[in-house]
Amino acid sequence: MSAQLIDGKAFAESLRQRVGEAARSFAQAAGRKAGLAVVLVGEDPASQVYVRSKHKATIDAGMESFEHRLPADTGEDALLALVDRLNRDPAVDGILVQLPLPGHLDEQTVISAINPDKDVDGFHIINAGRLSVGQDGFVPCTPLGCLMLLKDRLGDLSGLEAVVIGRSNIVGKPMAQLLTDANATVTIAHSRTKDLPGVVRRADIVVAAVGRPEMVKGDWIKPGATVIDVGINRLPPEPGREKGRLVGDVDFASAREVAGAITPVPGGVGPMTIAVLLRNALVAAHRNEGLAAPANL
Ligand code: NDP
């Protein structure tokens, strides 16, 4: 039997519409638009594409977008001075520093300089701490997007067995925390896990965030499980093609024969990340103005 497709693109579109409506109400109530600042250092082509799409999405949602492009040789002092200015600018509700930074800049130092209440990426150590003790803060966009897709598909996650493959600070660990908070029973797997197929086979929910193309095979999946594929990997181009295919960390063809539901790549988790970023920025704006954010965000 073929799994149902979890349409992240459609879900992200509906979230962006809700954000757009809420952004209009916010502008009326606050007398200004919500504002998101994005800082890009250097000319990494993938980062340029991401920053462009974040800028467009922010404008489309009826929010103010402040773009700061700095040369690749920008020193740490200059970057920290910009972050400080953005921290103090009342028109800026959210600050995102596009990663990776050029090698001479220490990412942790820069992220730690962002006011945690404007850290809409949720990467600041204060926000990681807030998530781990169950306080309101900002949660990294990709895992929060995955949780939204899971709740939309499954409703209550209480008591379900979840396996998260990957333990990075930006995806795996916050994902495991969110699932634990949603009362799932969570296993975190990683490169040292013994018998990964056996561990994955126990799971009602599988979240793969590994960065290895098509690693998770269909015969690892428990029949009927819900599979969230975070991976974005480009395969080498086939003969005569300029670009290789984009694939996830899950072998989609075999997994869809066994799973109950699965996210495709592309069109699954990917579109959720920017939609959740806009959502986080708008929540930040409400908090900064002492307003309650709409419950449907
Ligand atoms: P990282 O490289 O930071 O982490 C990868 C994790 O996978 C590590 O914890 C690593 O284990 C684990 N791992 C590596 N090899 C294996 C293996 N053979 N078996 C089990 N576990 C393994 O990656 P990210 O978390 O940043 O990203 C993961 C994937 O998600 C990537 O494909 C990335 O492109 C994608 N991504 C997609 C986003 C989106 O918007 N959809 C956003 C962010 C990421 P260990 O800790 O032991 O080394």
PDB file of C-alpha atoms and ligand atoms in Angstrom, residues 50 123 141-143 146 164-173 188-193 196 208-213 215 220 229-233 247-249 265 268-274, ligand 1:
ATOM      1  CA  TYR A  50      17.970  31.585   1.037  1.00  0.00           C
ATOM      2  CA  PHE A 123      19.694  29.241  17.995  1.00  0.00           C
ATOM      3  CA  CYS A 141      12.133  26.778  12.551  1.00  0.00           C
ATOM      4  CA  THR A 142      12.731  23.386  10.912  1.00  0.00           C
ATOM      5  CA  PRO A 143      11.888  21.148  13.900  1.00  0.00           C
ATOM      6  CA  CYS A 146       8.077  19.187  11.530  1.00  0.00           C
ATOM      7  CA  VAL A 164      14.787  11.126  15.675  1.00  0.00           C
ATOM      8  CA  ILE A 165      17.839  10.279  13.574  1.00  0.00           C
ATOM      9  CA  GLY A 166      20.386  13.077  14.050  1.00  0.00           C
ATOM     10  CA  ARG A 167      21.347  15.094  17.114  1.00  0.00           C
ATOM     11  CA  SER A 168      22.362  18.501  15.728  1.00  0.00           C
ATOM     12  CA  ASN A 169      21.584  21.623  17.744  1.00  0.00           C
ATOM     13  CA  ILE A 170      19.416  23.045  14.984  1.00  0.00           C
ATOM     14  CA  VAL A 171      17.316  20.007  14.057  1.00  0.00           C
ATOM     15  CA  GLY A 172      17.766  16.724  15.945  1.00  0.00           C
ATOM     16  CA  LYS A 173      18.010  17.907  19.549  1.00  0.00           C
ATOM     17  CA  ILE A 188      17.592   9.938  19.559  1.00  0.00           C
ATOM     18  CA  ALA A 189      19.744   8.005  17.100  1.00  0.00           C
ATOM     19  CA  HIS A 190      23.091   9.154  15.670  1.00  0.00           C
ATOM     20  CA  SER A 191      26.224   7.914  13.956  1.00  0.00           C
ATOM     21  CA  ARG A 192      27.185   5.696  16.908  1.00  0.00           C
ATOM     22  CA  THR A 193      23.763   4.045  17.258  1.00  0.00           C
ATOM     23  CA  LEU A 196      19.813   1.701  13.480  1.00  0.00           C
ATOM     24  CA  ALA A 208      15.319  11.703   9.634  1.00  0.00           C
ATOM     25  CA  ALA A 209      17.780  14.630   9.898  1.00  0.00           C
ATOM     26  CA  VAL A 210      21.073  13.091   8.895  1.00  0.00           C
ATOM     27  CA  GLY A 211      22.338  14.574   5.635  1.00  0.00           C
ATOM     28  CA  ARG A 212      22.886  11.177   3.948  1.00  0.00           C
ATOM     29  CA  PRO A 213      20.958  10.638   0.712  1.00  0.00           C
ATOM     30  CA  MET A 215      19.872   6.236   3.918  1.00  0.00           C
ATOM     31  CA  TRP A 220      13.469  -0.131   8.359  1.00  0.00           C
ATOM     32  CA  ASP A 229      12.258  13.500   6.005  1.00  0.00           C
ATOM     33  CA  VAL A 230      14.271  16.621   6.867  1.00  0.00           C
ATOM     34  CA  GLY A 231      17.224  15.799   4.635  1.00  0.00           C
ATOM     35  CA  ILE A 232      17.991  17.848   1.565  1.00  0.00           C
ATOM     36  CA  ASN A 233      20.700  16.203  -0.538  1.00  0.00           C
ATOM     37  CA  VAL A 247      16.541  13.654  -2.418  1.00  0.00           C
ATOM     38  CA  GLY A 248      15.951  13.297   1.301  1.00  0.00           C
ATOM     39  CA  ASP A 249      17.571  11.101   3.928  1.00  0.00           C
ATOM     40  CA  VAL A 265      11.573  15.876  -0.891  1.00  0.00           C
ATOM     41  CA  GLY A 268       7.740  18.355   2.455  1.00  0.00           C
ATOM     42  CA  VAL A 269       9.681  19.879   5.333  1.00  0.00           C
ATOM     43  CA  GLY A 270      11.623  22.401   3.209  1.00  0.00           C
ATOM     44  CA  PRO A 271       8.783  24.925   2.628  1.00  0.00           C
ATOM     45  CA  MET A 272       7.893  24.830   6.340  1.00  0.00           C
ATOM     46  CA  THR A 273      11.176  26.399   7.437  1.00  0.00           C
ATOM     47  CA  ILE A 274      10.561  29.874   5.971  1.00  0.00           C
TER      48      ILE A 274
HETATM   49  P1  NDP B   1      24.310  17.755  10.948  1.00  0.00           P
HETATM   50  O1  NDP B   1      25.378  17.311  10.002  1.00  0.00           O
HETATM   51  O2  NDP B   1      24.588  18.874  11.880  1.00  0.00           O
HETATM   52  O3  NDP B   1      23.863  16.479  11.826  1.00  0.00           O
HETATM   53  C1  NDP B   1      23.692  15.221  11.241  1.00  0.00           C
HETATM   54  C2  NDP B   1      23.354  14.209  12.304  1.00  0.00           C
HETATM   55  O4  NDP B   1      23.196  12.956  11.660  1.00  0.00           O
HETATM   56  C3  NDP B   1      24.436  14.025  13.376  1.00  0.00           C
HETATM   57  O5  NDP B   1      23.867  14.004  14.652  1.00  0.00           O
HETATM   58  C4  NDP B   1      25.085  12.698  13.005  1.00  0.00           C
HETATM   59  O6  NDP B   1      25.502  11.929  14.119  1.00  0.00           O
HETATM   60  C5  NDP B   1      23.927  11.974  12.354  1.00  0.00           C
HETATM   61  N1  NDP B   1      24.450  10.951  11.434  1.00  0.00           N
HETATM   62  C6  NDP B   1      25.369  11.091  10.464  1.00  0.00           C
HETATM   63  N2  NDP B   1      25.583   9.923   9.845  1.00  0.00           N
HETATM   64  C7  NDP B   1      24.771   9.019  10.432  1.00  0.00           C
HETATM   65  C8  NDP B   1      24.540   7.644  10.234  1.00  0.00           C
HETATM   66  N3  NDP B   1      25.178   6.932   9.295  1.00  0.00           N
HETATM   67  N4  NDP B   1      23.626   7.035  11.020  1.00  0.00           N
HETATM   68  C9  NDP B   1      22.961   7.723  11.978  1.00  0.00           C
HETATM   69  N5  NDP B   1      23.140   9.039  12.202  1.00  0.00           N
HETATM   70  C10 NDP B   1      24.031   9.673  11.432  1.00  0.00           C
HETATM   71  O7  NDP B   1      23.037  18.028  10.034  1.00  0.00           O
HETATM   72  P2  NDP B   1      21.727  18.942  10.296  1.00  0.00           P
HETATM   73  O8  NDP B   1      20.996  18.458  11.479  1.00  0.00           O
HETATM   74  O9  NDP B   1      22.086  20.371  10.181  1.00  0.00           O
HETATM   75  O10 NDP B   1      20.904  18.583   8.963  1.00  0.00           O
HETATM   76  C11 NDP B   1      20.476  17.263   8.683  1.00  0.00           C
HETATM   77  C12 NDP B   1      19.837  17.238   7.307  1.00  0.00           C
HETATM   78  O11 NDP B   1      18.718  18.092   7.292  1.00  0.00           O
HETATM   79  C13 NDP B   1      20.737  17.730   6.159  1.00  0.00           C
HETATM   80  O12 NDP B   1      20.416  16.985   4.998  1.00  0.00           O
HETATM   81  C14 NDP B   1      20.303  19.158   5.951  1.00  0.00           C
HETATM   82  O13 NDP B   1      20.507  19.609   4.626  1.00  0.00           O
HETATM   83  C15 NDP B   1      18.831  19.054   6.257  1.00  0.00           C
HETATM   84  N6  NDP B   1      18.230  20.307   6.722  1.00  0.00           N
HETATM   85  C16 NDP B   1      17.072  20.687   6.127  1.00  0.00           C
HETATM   86  C17 NDP B   1      16.428  21.823   6.529  1.00  0.00           C
HETATM   87  C18 NDP B   1      15.130  22.177   5.897  1.00  0.00           C
HETATM   88  O14 NDP B   1      14.739  23.328   5.856  1.00  0.00           O
HETATM   89  N7  NDP B   1      14.379  21.199   5.400  1.00  0.00           N
HETATM   90  C19 NDP B   1      16.983  22.712   7.558  1.00  0.00           C
HETATM   91  C20 NDP B   1      18.158  22.165   8.214  1.00  0.00           C
HETATM   92  C21 NDP B   1      18.767  21.004   7.777  1.00  0.00           C
HETATM   93  P3  NDP B   1      26.722  12.381  15.090  1.00  0.00           P
HETATM   94  O15 NDP B   1      26.162  13.447  15.966  1.00  0.00           O
HETATM   95  O16 NDP B   1      27.041  11.137  15.820  1.00  0.00           O
HETATM   96  O17 NDP B   1      27.815  12.870  14.196  1.00  0.00           O
END
